[in-house]
Amino acid sequence: MSIPRQRFVTDLLDIQPEASAESVIWRADRPTQMRETPAKDIELDVPFRPLRVEPSLLVEPADGEKVHRDHKLEPRSLPIRVSAYGDRVVRITLCADGSAALPHDGPMLAIDESLQPQPLRVQLESEAWSVLDERGQARFRIERRDPVRRHWSDLVMPPAEGFVASVLPDGHTDIPFSSHDQFFPKQVESLPLGFVTSQGRVDHTAFSIHAGPQEHFVGTGERFARMDLAGSTFSLINDDGLGVNSPRTYKNIPFYLSSAGYGLMVHTSAMMRLSLAGVSTRAAQGVLPDPVLDLFFIAGSPEEILYELRRLTGFPADVPRWSYGVWMSRMTYFSDEEITGIAHRLREERLPCDVLHVDTGWFAKDWVCEWEFSAERFSDPAGFMKRMDDLGFRITLWQTPNIGQGNRLLEEAKENGYLAPRDSAETQSGSDFSSQHFDGVIDFTNPEAVAWYQSLLKRLFDLGAAAIKTDFGENVDPAARYHGLPARLLRNRYALLYQQAAFEATARATSEPIIWARAGWLGSQRYPVHWGGDCACTWDGMAASLRGGLHLGLSGFAFWSHDVPGFHGLPDFMNSWPTDDLYVRWTQFGVFTSHLRYHGTSPREPYDYPAVLDLVRRWWRLRYALIPYLEREGTRAIQTGFPVLRAMMLHHPDDPLCWHIDDQFFCGSDLLVAPVMNGTGQRRVYLPDGAWVDFWTGEFHEGPGWLDTNHPLDTCPVFARPYAEIPFYPEAIEHTGQLDTSRIVPLRFDERYRGLSQAPLAEVWKSDGLK
C-alpha cells in the first residue's frame, strides 16, 4: 500500500492522484500594483502562478514548460480587495473567477451601523507597501521583496518572490499569511492564497495563516471535540449529528478564535475544509468550493473579537423571562389528556416549570408534520392551551421543514414550488438526503414558500402556541433546484434562512419571540435559542454536550441548551432510562446553563425518578432563584461578546491551561461551575488566578491551582467571585409568572457569606412545600 506524500494536495485540496492531471493549483505571488478605489478600499493586482500536480510534488513549470497536458498556462493577474471596518476588522476579498464585484453582504452579514468602513490609503516604503487608515496606523502590509530569500545553489530552483503579507486588524496585532510553508519549493504544505481550476473552471479557493508552535484554537461552531482544536482538521458541513460523540455536528460556523489575539471569519456558506495546525502544524488553513474567498480578520481580546463578530453578523435577540424556567418534554406526548395530567402532577409535586413541549405526536400521525393538531386527540387546541396558560404553562410545538409522502400538504407544496423540484435522473438513481425519507424541504430561498410556511405557523400562534421547535434543517436535497441558491451553497445556509422565517413569524404573532433550534450557521445566533442535539444518556454524552456548548459560545452565540439528562438511551435507544445519579448530575449542569430543558426517548418527569425526586426539586427551586441573575447575564450577553455559558479562556485568556479546559465553565460573569461527570462524586477543579468563594460553604480559596473535591449527590462544585453580588429570588414559586421583581434580593459573596446555612439560599434549598 502506497501512502501519498502530498497531504496538502490529497487531504486538504482533495485532489486525488487519478484526478491530478485535470487540476491546476494557482499560488499567489508578489503584487505588481496597489491602488485606492473610489470606495477608499485598496486593490492589489496579484499574479497567480500555475503549479502542476504530480503524485508527490507540486511543480512550478519553467518558462515555456507545459503545466497541464497539452497547454501552457501563463500566470493570471487578479485583484484582491483590502477593506477595514472600525478599529479592529480588516477584510480581504479574492474573486478567483475574475469577477470585479465584491460578494453580496447578506444574509449572513448584518453589519452594525456602528461598524463603519474606514478610508484607506497606500504608503510606499523601501521594503514594503503599507495600507494605512485615517489615524496613520498600518492595517495591512505586504513585502516588496521576499525577506527570507538568500543566495541559492545552482542545483536548487529558487522560489518566486511570493505573497509575503500580514494583516494588522487593529494596527498592531500582526497576522502573517503562511508564505513559505514548505520543505522545498516543490513540496508545500499550504498556500498563503490560491485556488484550484479543473477544465478551466475555478473549483476551490484556499488560504493559509501562520500558526505558532504554542498557538491554541477554539470555536468553529458546535464542535464536540476537546477545547483546544490545534492539530485538528475537519469539514464545516452541517449534518444530523446522530449524537454528540463524532465529528458530525448540527451547527458549523466558519470562524475560529486564536490565542495569538485574533479571530478569522470566512464569509461563506460553502462546505469548507478547515485545518488548524493539522495538515501543517505551522498553518491555520482552509479550502472552500467557491470562487469567492472573503476573509474577515478581527483583533482584540477574546470577548472583543466575539463582539466584533456580532457587529458583523448580528447580535442575538433577547429572550423572554419565561424561557429561563424549566422546559419539560419527551419524545413524545400524544394527547391533551396526557399533557394535562402531567401539568397537574408537576404542580402537585411542587416542581416549578414554565414550558410543556409537545414533540412529534400532536399531528394526526406521529412525525407527519402538517401543522395541524390531531382532531381526535386534541379536540380543542385553543381551549387546551388556554387551560395550560391558566396553570402557568406555555405550550411549544415541534415541527420540521421536511415534507414527505402521506402529508396532505405535499402536492400543494410541489405544485406551488414551495418544495424545490428535483432532477428526474437523480431521483431515479435513488438520491436521498434524509434518514426520514422526506420528499423535500421547504425552499426558504423562495419568498412565496417563506410566506406559505409563516402562514402555517400563524395559525398555531393564533391558537395560543408560545414558540416553535425548528428541528432539523441540517440537510437539503442535493438533487433539487432551489429558487435562490445551488444546493451546494444552500446546505449550510439553510438553517439560517429556516430559523429567520420562524423567528420573524413568531415576532409578528407574539410579543416575546423565541425559537428552539438544532441546526445553525453564521448569523443564526440572531435567532435564539439553540440546543445541542441528540446526546446519549451517558457521562460521555454529557461531557461532549458541554464541549459543543462551549465552542458554540466561542462562535458568536449567546444562548444555548441541551437535553437533560441526555436524549437517547443506551443500549436500547427508546427504552434504556438514564440512571438516577446521571439524572441529578445533568440537572446540576443544566441549572447553570442559559436554558434548561428535559427531553428524551423515555419519560423525563422527575416524579418518575422517585429516589431523587426531592433532590431534583431543590435544584429546580435553585434554578428559579437564579433566574434574575440569568436575566441580567442574558442582557449583558446580547450587548457584548460574551455568551451566558462561557469557556474559561474568555475570562482568563493569558492562562494557557484555560485554553484546554472543557469540563467546567463560567455561568455569566460571577459563577464558576464544574459539573460532576461520573458516578463517584470526585471532581478535580481548576481555579484560575484570584480568590474564589465556595457557593455551598462560603470558604475562600486562592488560585491559580487545582482543587480536589468529593461531592455527594446533592451538590457539585460551584464557586463565586469574591465580593460579587448577584440578584436572587428568595421564595419558592411555581412558574416565572409569580416572580415579583420587587422581592429580588442581593446575594453577596463576602466574608459574611456562609452558603447553605445562610438565608436566602437556605430558604430556597429546603425541601418543604411552596409558600
XYZ file of C-alpha atoms in Angstrom, residues 267-536:
270
model
C -17.886 34.790 4.830
C -19.263 31.779 3.013
C -21.883 29.060 3.146
C -19.741 26.621 1.166
C -18.874 23.280 2.741
C -15.301 24.227 3.553
C -12.459 22.161 4.982
C -10.541 23.752 7.846
C -7.213 22.626 9.275
C -5.947 24.312 12.438
C -2.275 23.333 12.633
C -3.357 19.891 11.408
C -2.262 19.123 7.831
C 0.565 21.540 8.522
C 1.477 22.270 12.129
C 2.588 25.748 11.132
C -0.587 26.810 9.325
C -4.238 27.539 10.019
C -5.659 26.974 6.581
C -8.934 26.490 4.800
C -10.225 25.338 1.422
C -13.720 26.004 0.119
C -15.505 25.042 -3.118
C -16.304 28.603 -4.116
C -14.530 31.064 -6.434
C -15.048 33.820 -3.851
C -12.767 33.966 -0.828
C -13.958 36.574 1.678
C -11.956 36.754 4.926
C -12.652 38.975 7.952
C -9.709 39.309 10.361
C -10.589 40.562 13.842
C -8.143 41.539 16.606
C -8.527 42.041 20.342
C -9.253 40.090 23.488
C -11.466 37.021 23.033
C -14.532 38.953 24.189
C -13.688 41.921 21.945
C -13.256 39.598 18.968
C -16.648 37.984 19.596
C -18.223 41.422 19.996
C -16.869 42.446 16.584
C -18.079 39.138 15.132
C -21.578 40.044 16.304
C -21.221 43.552 14.903
C -20.529 41.863 11.565
C -23.145 39.089 11.662
C -25.778 40.384 14.073
C -26.415 40.461 17.812
C -28.597 37.807 19.431
C -32.167 38.820 20.177
C -33.237 38.915 23.820
C -35.272 36.041 25.223
C -38.387 36.224 27.427
C -38.238 35.652 31.165
C -40.406 32.539 30.987
C -37.847 30.854 28.747
C -35.383 30.761 31.671
C -37.765 28.460 33.522
C -37.832 24.678 33.234
C -38.976 23.168 29.921
C -40.487 19.678 30.263
C -40.708 17.338 27.288
C -40.223 13.837 25.997
C -40.474 12.128 22.632
C -43.418 12.491 22.721
C -46.698 13.455 24.398
C -49.673 12.332 22.320
C -52.832 13.964 23.669
C -54.488 16.813 25.531
C -55.367 14.361 28.282
C -51.797 13.120 28.727
C -50.296 16.605 28.876
C -52.982 17.891 31.229
C -52.222 15.029 33.596
C -48.505 15.857 33.548
C -49.208 19.543 34.163
C -51.309 18.788 37.249
C -48.778 16.256 38.532
C -45.928 18.776 38.268
C -47.925 21.276 40.289
C -48.941 18.639 42.853
C -45.303 17.635 43.305
C -44.306 21.299 43.816
C -41.988 21.188 40.803
C -41.654 24.684 39.283
C -41.989 24.608 35.498
C -42.881 27.093 32.742
C -42.996 25.165 29.475
C -44.572 21.934 28.304
C -43.214 20.995 24.911
C -45.185 18.756 22.538
C -42.810 16.921 20.222
C -43.657 14.790 17.188
C -47.009 13.401 18.377
C -49.525 16.241 18.058
C -50.410 15.552 14.416
C -52.916 13.063 13.051
C -49.967 10.714 12.509
C -46.753 10.794 14.526
C -43.931 12.597 12.632
C -46.182 13.627 9.700
C -45.911 17.397 10.137
C -48.998 19.105 8.732
C -49.005 21.997 11.212
C -52.429 20.910 12.479
C -53.475 19.172 15.692
C -54.996 15.702 15.611
C -58.753 16.279 15.801
C -59.153 13.050 17.739
C -56.511 13.571 20.434
C -56.621 17.403 20.610
C -60.284 18.192 20.032
C -59.964 21.818 21.228
C -56.358 23.042 20.810
C -57.162 26.644 21.755
C -59.028 25.546 24.872
C -56.216 23.136 25.777
C -53.563 25.860 25.555
C -55.743 28.298 27.495
C -56.105 25.740 30.322
C -52.334 25.257 30.350
C -51.804 29.007 30.454
C -54.137 29.248 33.457
C -51.834 26.771 35.217
C -48.757 28.830 34.337
C -47.546 26.657 31.440
C -46.700 27.747 27.932
C -47.000 25.242 25.086
C -44.288 24.910 22.467
C -44.610 22.716 19.388
C -42.259 20.564 17.339
C -42.214 20.751 13.544
C -39.884 20.069 10.654
C -39.280 21.749 7.273
C -39.255 18.293 5.669
C -42.391 17.145 3.847
C -42.900 13.584 2.634
C -45.367 11.002 1.421
C -48.602 10.823 3.368
C -48.553 14.538 4.147
C -51.703 16.257 2.854
C -49.608 19.373 2.084
C -47.174 17.559 -0.215
C -48.935 18.147 -3.534
C -49.709 21.783 -2.710
C -46.078 22.355 -1.821
C -44.846 20.732 -5.008
C -47.326 22.446 -7.335
C -46.515 25.919 -5.990
C -42.760 25.477 -5.880
C -42.587 25.535 -2.093
C -40.516 22.359 -2.410
C -37.733 22.671 -4.962
C -38.180 20.400 -7.992
C -35.746 17.522 -8.320
C -33.761 16.327 -11.293
C -35.533 13.209 -12.569
C -32.334 11.310 -13.302
C -31.131 11.899 -9.781
C -34.480 10.790 -8.409
C -34.379 7.533 -10.363
C -30.885 6.840 -9.101
C -32.219 6.821 -5.560
C -30.627 10.025 -4.355
C -31.764 10.577 -0.777
C -30.940 13.362 1.629
C -32.620 12.298 4.847
C -32.896 9.238 7.019
C -36.596 10.129 7.356
C -37.138 9.714 3.568
C -38.835 13.072 3.056
C -39.641 14.278 -0.450
C -38.025 17.638 0.112
C -37.518 20.606 2.384
C -39.383 23.906 2.200
C -37.428 26.170 -0.129
C -36.659 29.188 2.068
C -34.854 30.853 -0.844
C -38.326 31.283 -2.394
C -40.220 34.243 -0.837
C -43.565 32.628 -1.671
C -42.559 29.472 0.178
C -41.498 31.560 3.175
C -44.877 33.326 3.252
C -46.698 29.986 2.987
C -44.676 28.481 5.834
C -45.211 31.526 8.041
C -48.966 31.335 7.433
C -48.907 27.773 8.783
C -47.159 28.972 11.931
C -49.524 31.901 12.376
C -52.478 29.548 12.796
C -50.653 27.851 15.659
C -49.837 31.137 17.359
C -53.468 32.207 16.966
C -54.425 29.068 18.894
C -52.096 30.025 21.727
C -48.724 28.373 20.999
C -45.785 30.208 22.583
C -42.909 29.023 20.374
C -41.879 26.583 17.661
C -39.136 23.989 17.823
C -37.375 24.345 14.473
C -35.970 20.842 14.354
C -33.754 19.510 11.555
C -32.515 21.979 8.913
C -29.046 20.444 8.527
C -29.582 19.000 5.057
C -31.053 19.924 1.730
C -31.727 17.725 -1.269
C -28.545 17.780 -3.398
C -30.604 16.878 -6.461
C -33.110 19.723 -6.102
C -33.121 23.021 -7.989
C -33.674 25.697 -5.370
C -35.083 29.113 -6.164
C -32.195 31.281 -4.988
C -29.058 29.171 -4.488
C -27.487 25.962 -5.748
C -27.801 23.126 -3.231
C -24.054 23.071 -2.568
C -24.207 26.649 -1.218
C -27.622 26.315 0.396
C -26.950 23.318 2.626
C -25.153 25.235 5.385
C -27.096 28.461 4.914
C -30.430 26.649 5.064
C -30.530 26.645 8.874
C -30.174 30.430 8.936
C -32.985 31.028 6.406
C -35.251 28.487 8.132
C -34.757 29.996 11.583
C -35.133 33.541 10.312
C -38.517 32.656 8.800
C -39.742 31.020 12.012
C -38.407 33.753 14.283
C -39.951 36.539 12.212
C -43.303 34.746 12.177
C -43.104 34.396 15.971
C -42.217 38.074 16.382
C -45.240 39.153 14.326
C -47.614 36.930 16.290
C -46.273 37.313 19.837
C -44.551 39.969 21.895
C -41.831 37.556 23.015
C -40.188 35.880 20.007
C -38.066 32.809 20.601
C -37.469 29.543 18.759
C -35.891 26.225 19.778
C -33.408 25.327 17.041
C -30.998 22.476 16.369
C -29.040 23.423 13.216
C -27.057 26.630 12.770
C -24.720 28.626 10.565
C -23.105 32.033 10.518
C -25.772 34.547 11.616
C -28.061 32.028 13.322
C -27.175 33.497 16.713
C -29.612 36.299 15.879
C -32.490 33.863 16.420
C -32.176 32.129 19.818
C -32.350 29.556 21.365
C -30.216 26.700 20.009
C -29.861 23.375 21.715
C -27.213 20.669 21.449
C -28.982 17.844 19.664
C -29.466 14.162 20.322
C -26.925 13.357 23.037
C -26.709 9.923 24.659
